[in-house]
């Protein structure tokens, strides 16, 4: 087990060492930890963004429901002989994806220097090192 682990460390060290200038297993651990810290920060930012979007969407739904009720009351008041029926429906998956596509905010391109400092707004890492790291 110890030899296999050492071999894995040496392989990673050789792969990352060329790209990042890592020379020892301690530096490799430090690089991995830094990358994971950046990923954690980005994921936390993304979670906050999604929570804010969810909150806005819930508020919009409440506002639309109130607007629907007001319009129904207005129609009922102006036309007493008209019966008003409303239905709530869920859009098809293809319609939802179409709406999400147009509603999504485009992510600006962020230079690698700001990503390395952990200042990106949930932009994906553009580092070849991530693809070389083993998944835990």
PDB file of N, CA and C in Angstrom, residues 11-110:
ATOM      1  N   UNK A  11       3.733  10.293  -9.468  1.00  0.00           N
ATOM      2  CA  UNK A  11       3.086  10.582 -10.748  1.00  0.00           C
ATOM      3  C   UNK A  11       2.444  11.964 -10.719  1.00  0.00           C
ATOM      4  N   UNK A  12       1.707  12.256  -9.653  1.00  0.00           N
ATOM      5  CA  UNK A  12       1.073  13.571  -9.535  1.00  0.00           C
ATOM      6  C   UNK A  12       2.120  14.670  -9.481  1.00  0.00           C
ATOM      7  N   UNK A  13       3.169  14.422  -8.736  1.00  0.00           N
ATOM      8  CA  UNK A  13       4.234  15.408  -8.600  1.00  0.00           C
ATOM      9  C   UNK A  13       4.862  15.696  -9.952  1.00  0.00           C
ATOM     10  N   UNK A  14       5.074  14.658 -10.750  1.00  0.00           N
ATOM     11  CA  UNK A  14       5.652  14.852 -12.076  1.00  0.00           C
ATOM     12  C   UNK A  14       4.701  15.606 -12.995  1.00  0.00           C
ATOM     13  N   UNK A  15       3.398  15.263 -12.961  1.00  0.00           N
ATOM     14  CA  UNK A  15       2.432  15.939 -13.825  1.00  0.00           C
ATOM     15  C   UNK A  15       2.277  17.401 -13.432  1.00  0.00           C
ATOM     16  N   UNK A  16       2.043  17.636 -12.159  1.00  0.00           N
ATOM     17  CA  UNK A  16       1.810  19.001 -11.692  1.00  0.00           C
ATOM     18  C   UNK A  16       3.112  19.774 -11.629  1.00  0.00           C
ATOM     19  N   UNK A  17       4.187  19.079 -11.309  1.00  0.00           N
ATOM     20  CA  UNK A  17       5.483  19.743 -11.187  1.00  0.00           C
ATOM     21  C   UNK A  17       5.873  20.485 -12.441  1.00  0.00           C
ATOM     22  N   UNK A  18       5.642  19.888 -13.600  1.00  0.00           N
ATOM     23  CA  UNK A  18       5.979  20.558 -14.850  1.00  0.00           C
ATOM     24  C   UNK A  18       5.118  21.777 -15.098  1.00  0.00           C
ATOM     25  N   UNK A  19       3.846  21.672 -14.780  1.00  0.00           N
ATOM     26  CA  UNK A  19       2.919  22.771 -15.047  1.00  0.00           C
ATOM     27  C   UNK A  19       2.997  23.875 -14.002  1.00  0.00           C
ATOM     28  N   UNK A  20       3.243  23.514 -12.753  1.00  0.00           N
ATOM     29  CA  UNK A  20       3.159  24.497 -11.679  1.00  0.00           C
ATOM     30  C   UNK A  20       4.487  24.738 -10.959  1.00  0.00           C
ATOM     31  N   UNK A  21       5.505  23.998 -11.287  1.00  0.00           N
ATOM     32  CA  UNK A  21       6.787  24.179 -10.612  1.00  0.00           C
ATOM     33  C   UNK A  21       6.820  23.565  -9.226  1.00  0.00           C
ATOM     34  N   UNK A  22       5.996  22.539  -8.990  1.00  0.00           N
ATOM     35  CA  UNK A  22       5.956  21.875  -7.688  1.00  0.00           C
ATOM     36  C   UNK A  22       7.106  20.879  -7.628  1.00  0.00           C
ATOM     37  N   UNK A  23       7.854  20.922  -6.517  1.00  0.00           N
ATOM     38  CA  UNK A  23       9.053  20.086  -6.430  1.00  0.00           C
ATOM     39  C   UNK A  23       8.995  19.032  -5.333  1.00  0.00           C
ATOM     40  N   UNK A  24       8.081  19.136  -4.388  1.00  0.00           N
ATOM     41  CA  UNK A  24       8.041  18.166  -3.294  1.00  0.00           C
ATOM     42  C   UNK A  24       6.597  17.788  -2.977  1.00  0.00           C
ATOM     43  N   UNK A  25       6.423  16.664  -2.299  1.00  0.00           N
ATOM     44  CA  UNK A  25       5.062  16.262  -1.906  1.00  0.00           C
ATOM     45  C   UNK A  25       4.377  17.297  -1.012  1.00  0.00           C
ATOM     46  N   UNK A  26       5.146  17.990  -0.176  1.00  0.00           N
ATOM     47  CA  UNK A  26       4.552  19.029   0.673  1.00  0.00           C
ATOM     48  C   UNK A  26       3.993  20.167  -0.175  1.00  0.00           C
ATOM     49  N   UNK A  27       4.747  20.545  -1.208  1.00  0.00           N
ATOM     50  CA  UNK A  27       4.257  21.599  -2.107  1.00  0.00           C
ATOM     51  C   UNK A  27       3.019  21.119  -2.857  1.00  0.00           C
ATOM     52  N   UNK A  28       3.008  19.844  -3.230  1.00  0.00           N
ATOM     53  CA  UNK A  28       1.855  19.277  -3.920  1.00  0.00           C
ATOM     54  C   UNK A  28       0.610  19.359  -3.040  1.00  0.00           C
ATOM     55  N   UNK A  29       0.751  19.013  -1.779  1.00  0.00           N
ATOM     56  CA  UNK A  29      -0.367  19.110  -0.837  1.00  0.00           C
ATOM     57  C   UNK A  29      -0.825  20.558  -0.723  1.00  0.00           C
ATOM     58  N   UNK A  30       0.117  21.465  -0.664  1.00  0.00           N
ATOM     59  CA  UNK A  30      -0.213  22.887  -0.561  1.00  0.00           C
ATOM     60  C   UNK A  30      -0.969  23.363  -1.801  1.00  0.00           C
ATOM     61  N   UNK A  31      -0.517  22.938  -2.977  1.00  0.00           N
ATOM     62  CA  UNK A  31      -1.194  23.322  -4.223  1.00  0.00           C
ATOM     63  C   UNK A  31      -2.605  22.749  -4.252  1.00  0.00           C
ATOM     64  N   UNK A  32      -2.746  21.474  -3.883  1.00  0.00           N
ATOM     65  CA  UNK A  32      -4.078  20.860  -3.854  1.00  0.00           C
ATOM     66  C   UNK A  32      -4.999  21.589  -2.888  1.00  0.00           C
ATOM     67  N   UNK A  33      -4.478  21.907  -1.712  1.00  0.00           N
ATOM     68  CA  UNK A  33      -5.282  22.603  -0.708  1.00  0.00           C
ATOM     69  C   UNK A  33      -5.722  23.972  -1.238  1.00  0.00           C
ATOM     70  N   UNK A  34      -4.812  24.679  -1.899  1.00  0.00           N
ATOM     71  CA  UNK A  34      -5.154  25.990  -2.458  1.00  0.00           C
ATOM     72  C   UNK A  34      -6.247  25.864  -3.510  1.00  0.00           C
ATOM     73  N   UNK A  35      -6.105  24.866  -4.372  1.00  0.00           N
ATOM     74  CA  UNK A  35      -7.116  24.659  -5.410  1.00  0.00           C
ATOM     75  C   UNK A  35      -8.461  24.325  -4.779  1.00  0.00           C
ATOM     76  N   UNK A  36      -8.461  23.453  -3.796  1.00  0.00           N
ATOM     77  CA  UNK A  36      -9.713  23.092  -3.131  1.00  0.00           C
ATOM     78  C   UNK A  36     -10.328  24.286  -2.408  1.00  0.00           C
ATOM     79  N   UNK A  37      -9.498  25.130  -1.806  1.00  0.00           N
ATOM     80  CA  UNK A  37     -10.007  26.342  -1.151  1.00  0.00           C
ATOM     81  C   UNK A  37     -10.709  27.240  -2.162  1.00  0.00           C
ATOM     82  N   UNK A  38     -10.096  27.395  -3.332  1.00  0.00           N
ATOM     83  CA  UNK A  38     -10.690  28.232  -4.381  1.00  0.00           C
ATOM     84  C   UNK A  38     -12.018  27.634  -4.832  1.00  0.00           C
ATOM     85  N   UNK A  39     -12.044  26.329  -5.028  1.00  0.00           N
ATOM     86  CA  UNK A  39     -13.272  25.664  -5.465  1.00  0.00           C
ATOM     87  C   UNK A  39     -14.366  25.827  -4.417  1.00  0.00           C
ATOM     88  N   UNK A  40     -14.021  25.682  -3.144  1.00  0.00           N
ATOM     89  CA  UNK A  40     -15.009  25.837  -2.073  1.00  0.00           C
ATOM     90  C   UNK A  40     -15.577  27.255  -2.070  1.00  0.00           C
ATOM     91  N   UNK A  41     -14.717  28.247  -2.199  1.00  0.00           N
ATOM     92  CA  UNK A  41     -15.174  29.641  -2.223  1.00  0.00           C
ATOM     93  C   UNK A  41     -16.107  29.864  -3.410  1.00  0.00           C
ATOM     94  N   UNK A  42     -15.728  29.342  -4.575  1.00  0.00           N
ATOM     95  CA  UNK A  42     -16.572  29.510  -5.758  1.00  0.00           C
ATOM     96  C   UNK A  42     -17.925  28.831  -5.575  1.00  0.00           C
ATOM     97  N   UNK A  43     -17.932  27.646  -4.995  1.00  0.00           N
ATOM     98  CA  UNK A  43     -19.187  26.941  -4.791  1.00  0.00           C
ATOM     99  C   UNK A  43     -20.070  27.667  -3.774  1.00  0.00           C
ATOM    100  N   UNK A  44     -19.464  28.235  -2.738  1.00  0.00           N
ATOM    101  CA  UNK A  44     -20.235  29.007  -1.761  1.00  0.00           C
ATOM    102  C   UNK A  44     -20.855  30.235  -2.425  1.00  0.00           C
ATOM    103  N   UNK A  45     -20.090  30.906  -3.280  1.00  0.00           N
ATOM    104  CA  UNK A  45     -20.634  32.063  -3.999  1.00  0.00           C
ATOM    105  C   UNK A  45     -21.782  31.633  -4.895  1.00  0.00           C
ATOM    106  N   UNK A  46     -21.617  30.509  -5.575  1.00  0.00           N
ATOM    107  CA  UNK A  46     -22.665  30.017  -6.469  1.00  0.00           C
ATOM    108  C   UNK A  46     -23.924  29.668  -5.680  1.00  0.00           C
ATOM    109  N   UNK A  47     -23.759  29.063  -4.520  1.00  0.00           N
ATOM    110  CA  UNK A  47     -24.907  28.735  -3.669  1.00  0.00           C
ATOM    111  C   UNK A  47     -25.642  30.007  -3.263  1.00  0.00           C
ATOM    112  N   UNK A  48     -24.896  31.035  -2.860  1.00  0.00           N
ATOM    113  CA  UNK A  48     -25.526  32.307  -2.489  1.00  0.00           C
ATOM    114  C   UNK A  48     -26.274  32.918  -3.667  1.00  0.00           C
ATOM    115  N   UNK A  49     -25.656  32.879  -4.858  1.00  0.00           N
ATOM    116  CA  UNK A  49     -26.315  33.416  -6.050  1.00  0.00           C
ATOM    117  C   UNK A  49     -27.619  32.671  -6.328  1.00  0.00           C
ATOM    118  N   UNK A  50     -27.589  31.346  -6.211  1.00  0.00           N
ATOM    119  CA  UNK A  50     -28.787  30.555  -6.469  1.00  0.00           C
ATOM    120  C   UNK A  50     -29.860  30.800  -5.414  1.00  0.00           C
ATOM    121  N   UNK A  51     -29.453  30.977  -4.159  1.00  0.00           N
ATOM    122  CA  UNK A  51     -30.425  31.288  -3.108  1.00  0.00           C
ATOM    123  C   UNK A  51     -31.078  32.641  -3.365  1.00  0.00           C
ATOM    124  N   UNK A  52     -30.287  33.627  -3.801  1.00  0.00           N
ATOM    125  CA  UNK A  52     -30.842  34.941  -4.128  1.00  0.00           C
ATOM    126  C   UNK A  52     -31.807  34.835  -5.308  1.00  0.00           C
ATOM    127  N   UNK A  53     -31.428  34.057  -6.317  1.00  0.00           N
ATOM    128  CA  UNK A  53     -32.288  33.879  -7.487  1.00  0.00           C
ATOM    129  C   UNK A  53     -33.592  33.198  -7.088  1.00  0.00           C
ATOM    130  N   UNK A  54     -33.500  32.198  -6.208  1.00  0.00           N
ATOM    131  CA  UNK A  54     -34.693  31.512  -5.726  1.00  0.00           C
ATOM    132  C   UNK A  54     -35.600  32.473  -4.966  1.00  0.00           C
ATOM    133  N   UNK A  55     -35.010  33.310  -4.138  1.00  0.00           N
ATOM    134  CA  UNK A  55     -35.779  34.290  -3.377  1.00  0.00           C
ATOM    135  C   UNK A  55     -36.493  35.269  -4.314  1.00  0.00           C
ATOM    136  N   UNK A  56     -35.767  35.757  -5.330  1.00  0.00           N
ATOM    137  CA  UNK A  56     -36.375  36.680  -6.300  1.00  0.00           C
ATOM    138  C   UNK A  56     -37.514  35.999  -7.056  1.00  0.00           C
ATOM    139  N   UNK A  57     -37.300  34.741  -7.436  1.00  0.00           N
ATOM    140  CA  UNK A  57     -38.321  34.009  -8.184  1.00  0.00           C
ATOM    141  C   UNK A  57     -39.569  33.802  -7.334  1.00  0.00           C
ATOM    142  N   UNK A  58     -39.384  33.457  -6.058  1.00  0.00           N
ATOM    143  CA  UNK A  58     -40.537  33.289  -5.167  1.00  0.00           C
ATOM    144  C   UNK A  58     -41.306  34.600  -5.036  1.00  0.00           C
ATOM    145  N   UNK A  59     -40.573  35.710  -4.905  1.00  0.00           N
ATOM    146  CA  UNK A  59     -41.222  37.019  -4.795  1.00  0.00           C
ATOM    147  C   UNK A  59     -41.997  37.342  -6.072  1.00  0.00           C
ATOM    148  N   UNK A  60     -41.390  37.046  -7.228  1.00  0.00           N
ATOM    149  CA  UNK A  60     -42.069  37.286  -8.501  1.00  0.00           C
ATOM    150  C   UNK A  60     -43.341  36.446  -8.603  1.00  0.00           C
ATOM    151  N   UNK A  61     -43.281  35.208  -8.129  1.00  0.00           N
ATOM    152  CA  UNK A  61     -44.468  34.348  -8.173  1.00  0.00           C
ATOM    153  C   UNK A  61     -45.586  34.910  -7.302  1.00  0.00           C
ATOM    154  N   UNK A  62     -45.236  35.396  -6.124  1.00  0.00           N
ATOM    155  CA  UNK A  62     -46.237  36.001  -5.237  1.00  0.00           C
ATOM    156  C   UNK A  62     -46.829  37.244  -5.899  1.00  0.00           C
ATOM    157  N   UNK A  63     -45.970  38.072  -6.496  1.00  0.00           N
ATOM    158  CA  UNK A  63     -46.446  39.279  -7.175  1.00  0.00           C
ATOM    159  C   UNK A  63     -47.379  38.933  -8.339  1.00  0.00           C
ATOM    160  N   UNK A  64     -47.024  37.908  -9.111  1.00  0.00           N
ATOM    161  CA  UNK A  64     -47.874  37.497 -10.230  1.00  0.00           C
ATOM    162  C   UNK A  64     -49.218  36.964  -9.744  1.00  0.00           C
ATOM    163  N   UNK A  65     -49.203  36.236  -8.647  1.00  0.00           N
ATOM    164  CA  UNK A  65     -50.457  35.719  -8.085  1.00  0.00           C
ATOM    165  C   UNK A  65     -51.361  36.875  -7.639  1.00  0.00           C
ATOM    166  N   UNK A  66     -50.775  37.875  -6.992  1.00  0.00           N
ATOM    167  CA  UNK A  66     -51.551  39.053  -6.572  1.00  0.00           C
ATOM    168  C   UNK A  66     -52.094  39.797  -7.786  1.00  0.00           C
ATOM    169  N   UNK A  67     -51.270  39.922  -8.824  1.00  0.00           N
ATOM    170  CA  UNK A  67     -51.690  40.607 -10.046  1.00  0.00           C
ATOM    171  C   UNK A  67     -52.853  39.847 -10.700  1.00  0.00           C
ATOM    172  N   UNK A  68     -52.769  38.524 -10.713  1.00  0.00           N
ATOM    173  CA  UNK A  68     -53.840  37.702 -11.287  1.00  0.00           C
ATOM    174  C   UNK A  68     -55.136  37.908 -10.504  1.00  0.00           C
ATOM    175  N   UNK A  69     -55.036  37.916  -9.178  1.00  0.00           N
ATOM    176  CA  UNK A  69     -56.225  38.124  -8.349  1.00  0.00           C
ATOM    177  C   UNK A  69     -56.855  39.492  -8.610  1.00  0.00           C
ATOM    178  N   UNK A  70     -56.010  40.529  -8.716  1.00  0.00           N
ATOM    179  CA  UNK A  70     -56.534  41.877  -8.993  1.00  0.00           C
ATOM    180  C   UNK A  70     -57.245  41.921 -10.340  1.00  0.00           C
ATOM    181  N   UNK A  71     -56.638  41.311 -11.361  1.00  0.00           N
ATOM    182  CA  UNK A  71     -57.256  41.323 -12.691  1.00  0.00           C
ATOM    183  C   UNK A  71     -58.571  40.561 -12.686  1.00  0.00           C
ATOM    184  N   UNK A  72     -58.602  39.447 -11.978  1.00  0.00           N
ATOM    185  CA  UNK A  72     -59.852  38.685 -11.895  1.00  0.00           C
ATOM    186  C   UNK A  72     -60.949  39.502 -11.212  1.00  0.00           C
ATOM    187  N   UNK A  73     -60.589  40.207 -10.150  1.00  0.00           N
ATOM    188  CA  UNK A  73     -61.573  41.057  -9.454  1.00  0.00           C
ATOM    189  C   UNK A  73     -62.042  42.191 -10.354  1.00  0.00           C
ATOM    190  N   UNK A  74     -61.102  42.799 -11.099  1.00  0.00           N
ATOM    191  CA  UNK A  74     -61.468  43.888 -12.009  1.00  0.00           C
ATOM    192  C   UNK A  74     -62.427  43.398 -13.092  1.00  0.00           C
ATOM    193  N   UNK A  75     -62.127  42.234 -13.651  1.00  0.00           N
ATOM    194  CA  UNK A  75     -62.992  41.684 -14.698  1.00  0.00           C
ATOM    195  C   UNK A  75     -64.355  41.335 -14.115  1.00  0.00           C
ATOM    196  N   UNK A  76     -64.362  40.733 -12.932  1.00  0.00           N
ATOM    197  CA  UNK A  76     -65.631  40.361 -12.292  1.00  0.00           C
ATOM    198  C   UNK A  76     -66.467  41.598 -11.977  1.00  0.00           C
ATOM    199  N   UNK A  77     -65.807  42.683 -11.574  1.00  0.00           N
ATOM    200  CA  UNK A  77     -66.539  43.913 -11.242  1.00  0.00           C
ATOM    201  C   UNK A  77     -67.092  44.579 -12.500  1.00  0.00           C
ATOM    202  N   UNK A  78     -66.335  44.556 -13.580  1.00  0.00           N
ATOM    203  CA  UNK A  78     -66.776  45.244 -14.796  1.00  0.00           C
ATOM    204  C   UNK A  78     -67.740  44.396 -15.628  1.00  0.00           C
ATOM    205  N   UNK A  79     -67.676  43.097 -15.507  1.00  0.00           N
ATOM    206  CA  UNK A  79     -68.549  42.209 -16.281  1.00  0.00           C
ATOM    207  C   UNK A  79     -69.132  41.146 -15.354  1.00  0.00           C
ATOM    208  N   UNK A  80     -70.243  41.453 -14.685  1.00  0.00           N
ATOM    209  CA  UNK A  80     -70.794  40.517 -13.705  1.00  0.00           C
ATOM    210  C   UNK A  80     -71.292  39.203 -14.316  1.00  0.00           C
ATOM    211  N   UNK A  81     -71.588  39.177 -15.603  1.00  0.00           N
ATOM    212  CA  UNK A  81     -72.100  37.954 -16.232  1.00  0.00           C
ATOM    213  C   UNK A  81     -70.984  37.037 -16.749  1.00  0.00           C
ATOM    214  N   UNK A  82     -69.742  37.438 -16.567  1.00  0.00           N
ATOM    215  CA  UNK A  82     -68.616  36.644 -17.058  1.00  0.00           C
ATOM    216  C   UNK A  82     -68.092  35.775 -15.921  1.00  0.00           C
ATOM    217  N   UNK A  83     -67.944  34.488 -16.221  1.00  0.00           N
ATOM    218  CA  UNK A  83     -67.384  33.574 -15.235  1.00  0.00           C
ATOM    219  C   UNK A  83     -65.882  33.459 -15.511  1.00  0.00           C
ATOM    220  N   UNK A  84     -65.080  33.620 -14.472  1.00  0.00           N
ATOM    221  CA  UNK A  84     -63.623  33.600 -14.625  1.00  0.00           C
ATOM    222  C   UNK A  84     -63.085  32.291 -14.071  1.00  0.00           C
ATOM    223  N   UNK A  85     -62.322  31.598 -14.889  1.00  0.00           N
ATOM    224  CA  UNK A  85     -61.670  30.360 -14.464  1.00  0.00           C
ATOM    225  C   UNK A  85     -60.174  30.499 -14.736  1.00  0.00           C
ATOM    226  N   UNK A  86     -59.385  30.175 -13.761  1.00  0.00           N
ATOM    227  CA  UNK A  86     -57.931  30.209 -13.957  1.00  0.00           C
ATOM    228  C   UNK A  86     -57.362  28.842 -13.620  1.00  0.00           C
ATOM    229  N   UNK A  87     -56.279  28.512 -14.284  1.00  0.00           N
ATOM    230  CA  UNK A  87     -55.588  27.255 -13.998  1.00  0.00           C
ATOM    231  C   UNK A  87     -54.109  27.535 -13.811  1.00  0.00           C
ATOM    232  N   UNK A  88     -53.524  26.787 -12.924  1.00  0.00           N
ATOM    233  CA  UNK A  88     -52.077  26.856 -12.742  1.00  0.00           C
ATOM    234  C   UNK A  88     -51.484  25.633 -13.421  1.00  0.00           C
ATOM    235  N   UNK A  89     -50.531  25.867 -14.291  1.00  0.00           N
ATOM    236  CA  UNK A  89     -49.915  24.741 -14.991  1.00  0.00           C
ATOM    237  C   UNK A  89     -48.399  24.820 -14.862  1.00  0.00           C
ATOM    238  N   UNK A  90     -47.790  23.678 -15.004  1.00  0.00           N
ATOM    239  CA  UNK A  90     -46.333  23.595 -14.969  1.00  0.00           C
ATOM    240  C   UNK A  90     -45.848  23.485 -16.408  1.00  0.00           C
ATOM    241  N   UNK A  91     -44.896  24.319 -16.802  1.00  0.00           N
ATOM    242  CA  UNK A  91     -44.421  24.245 -18.184  1.00  0.00           C
ATOM    243  C   UNK A  91     -43.687  22.933 -18.449  1.00  0.00           C
ATOM    244  N   UNK A  92     -43.698  22.529 -19.711  1.00  0.00           N
ATOM    245  CA  UNK A  92     -42.964  21.333 -20.107  1.00  0.00           C
ATOM    246  C   UNK A  92     -41.481  21.571 -19.889  1.00  0.00           C
ATOM    247  N   UNK A  93     -40.739  20.491 -19.787  1.00  0.00           N
ATOM    248  CA  UNK A  93     -39.298  20.579 -19.556  1.00  0.00           C
ATOM    249  C   UNK A  93     -38.622  21.403 -20.644  1.00  0.00           C
ATOM    250  N   UNK A  94     -39.006  21.204 -21.903  1.00  0.00           N
ATOM    251  CA  UNK A  94     -38.376  21.952 -22.997  1.00  0.00           C
ATOM    252  C   UNK A  94     -38.668  23.447 -22.866  1.00  0.00           C
ATOM    253  N   UNK A  95     -39.888  23.799 -22.435  1.00  0.00           N
ATOM    254  CA  UNK A  95     -40.230  25.210 -22.243  1.00  0.00           C
ATOM    255  C   UNK A  95     -39.441  25.802 -21.091  1.00  0.00           C
ATOM    256  N   UNK A  96     -39.285  25.024 -20.001  1.00  0.00           N
ATOM    257  CA  UNK A  96     -38.517  25.515 -18.858  1.00  0.00           C
ATOM    258  C   UNK A  96     -37.074  25.775 -19.249  1.00  0.00           C
ATOM    259  N   UNK A  97     -36.486  24.851 -20.005  1.00  0.00           N
ATOM    260  CA  UNK A  97     -35.094  25.034 -20.419  1.00  0.00           C
ATOM    261  C   UNK A  97     -34.960  26.261 -21.304  1.00  0.00           C
ATOM    262  N   UNK A  98     -35.944  26.484 -22.178  1.00  0.00           N
ATOM    263  CA  UNK A  98     -35.916  27.659 -23.047  1.00  0.00           C
ATOM    264  C   UNK A  98     -35.965  28.937 -22.214  1.00  0.00           C
ATOM    265  N   UNK A  99     -36.832  28.968 -21.223  1.00  0.00           N
ATOM    266  CA  UNK A  99     -36.944  30.142 -20.351  1.00  0.00           C
ATOM    267  C   UNK A  99     -35.670  30.325 -19.545  1.00  0.00           C
ATOM    268  N   UNK A 100     -35.140  29.226 -18.984  1.00  0.00           N
ATOM    269  CA  UNK A 100     -33.915  29.318 -18.193  1.00  0.00           C
ATOM    270  C   UNK A 100     -32.755  29.812 -19.035  1.00  0.00           C
ATOM    271  N   UNK A 101     -32.725  29.382 -20.299  1.00  0.00           N
ATOM    272  CA  UNK A 101     -31.648  29.805 -21.189  1.00  0.00           C
ATOM    273  C   UNK A 101     -31.673  31.316 -21.368  1.00  0.00           C
ATOM    274  N   UNK A 102     -32.863  31.876 -21.570  1.00  0.00           N
ATOM    275  CA  UNK A 102     -32.971  33.317 -21.765  1.00  0.00           C
ATOM    276  C   UNK A 102     -32.870  34.099 -20.465  1.00  0.00           C
ATOM    277  N   UNK A 103     -33.208  33.463 -19.352  1.00  0.00           N
ATOM    278  CA  UNK A 103     -33.171  34.155 -18.067  1.00  0.00           C
ATOM    279  C   UNK A 103     -31.791  34.124 -17.428  1.00  0.00           C
ATOM    280  N   UNK A 104     -30.953  33.215 -17.885  1.00  0.00           N
ATOM    281  CA  UNK A 104     -29.640  33.102 -17.242  1.00  0.00           C
ATOM    282  C   UNK A 104     -28.768  34.300 -17.580  1.00  0.00           C
ATOM    283  N   UNK A 105     -27.965  34.673 -16.626  1.00  0.00           N
ATOM    284  CA  UNK A 105     -27.067  35.808 -16.796  1.00  0.00           C
ATOM    285  C   UNK A 105     -25.756  35.282 -17.341  1.00  0.00           C
ATOM    286  N   UNK A 106     -25.241  35.937 -18.370  1.00  0.00           N
ATOM    287  CA  UNK A 106     -23.972  35.472 -18.924  1.00  0.00           C
ATOM    288  C   UNK A 106     -22.847  35.829 -17.965  1.00  0.00           C
ATOM    289  N   UNK A 107     -21.930  34.889 -17.797  1.00  0.00           N
ATOM    290  CA  UNK A 107     -20.795  35.087 -16.904  1.00  0.00           C
ATOM    291  C   UNK A 107     -19.678  35.768 -17.673  1.00  0.00           C
ATOM    292  N   UNK A 108     -19.186  36.898 -17.173  1.00  0.00           N
ATOM    293  CA  UNK A 108     -18.098  37.571 -17.878  1.00  0.00           C
ATOM    294  C   UNK A 108     -16.824  36.743 -17.819  1.00  0.00           C
ATOM    295  N   UNK A 109     -16.013  36.886 -18.845  1.00  0.00           N
ATOM    296  CA  UNK A 109     -14.727  36.188 -18.851  1.00  0.00           C
ATOM    297  C   UNK A 109     -13.834  36.855 -17.821  1.00  0.00           C
ATOM    298  N   UNK A 110     -13.269  36.050 -16.945  1.00  0.00           N
ATOM    299  CA  UNK A 110     -12.423  36.559 -15.864  1.00  0.00           C
ATOM    300  C   UNK A 110     -11.004  36.086 -16.117  1.00  0.00           C
TER     301      UNK A 110
END
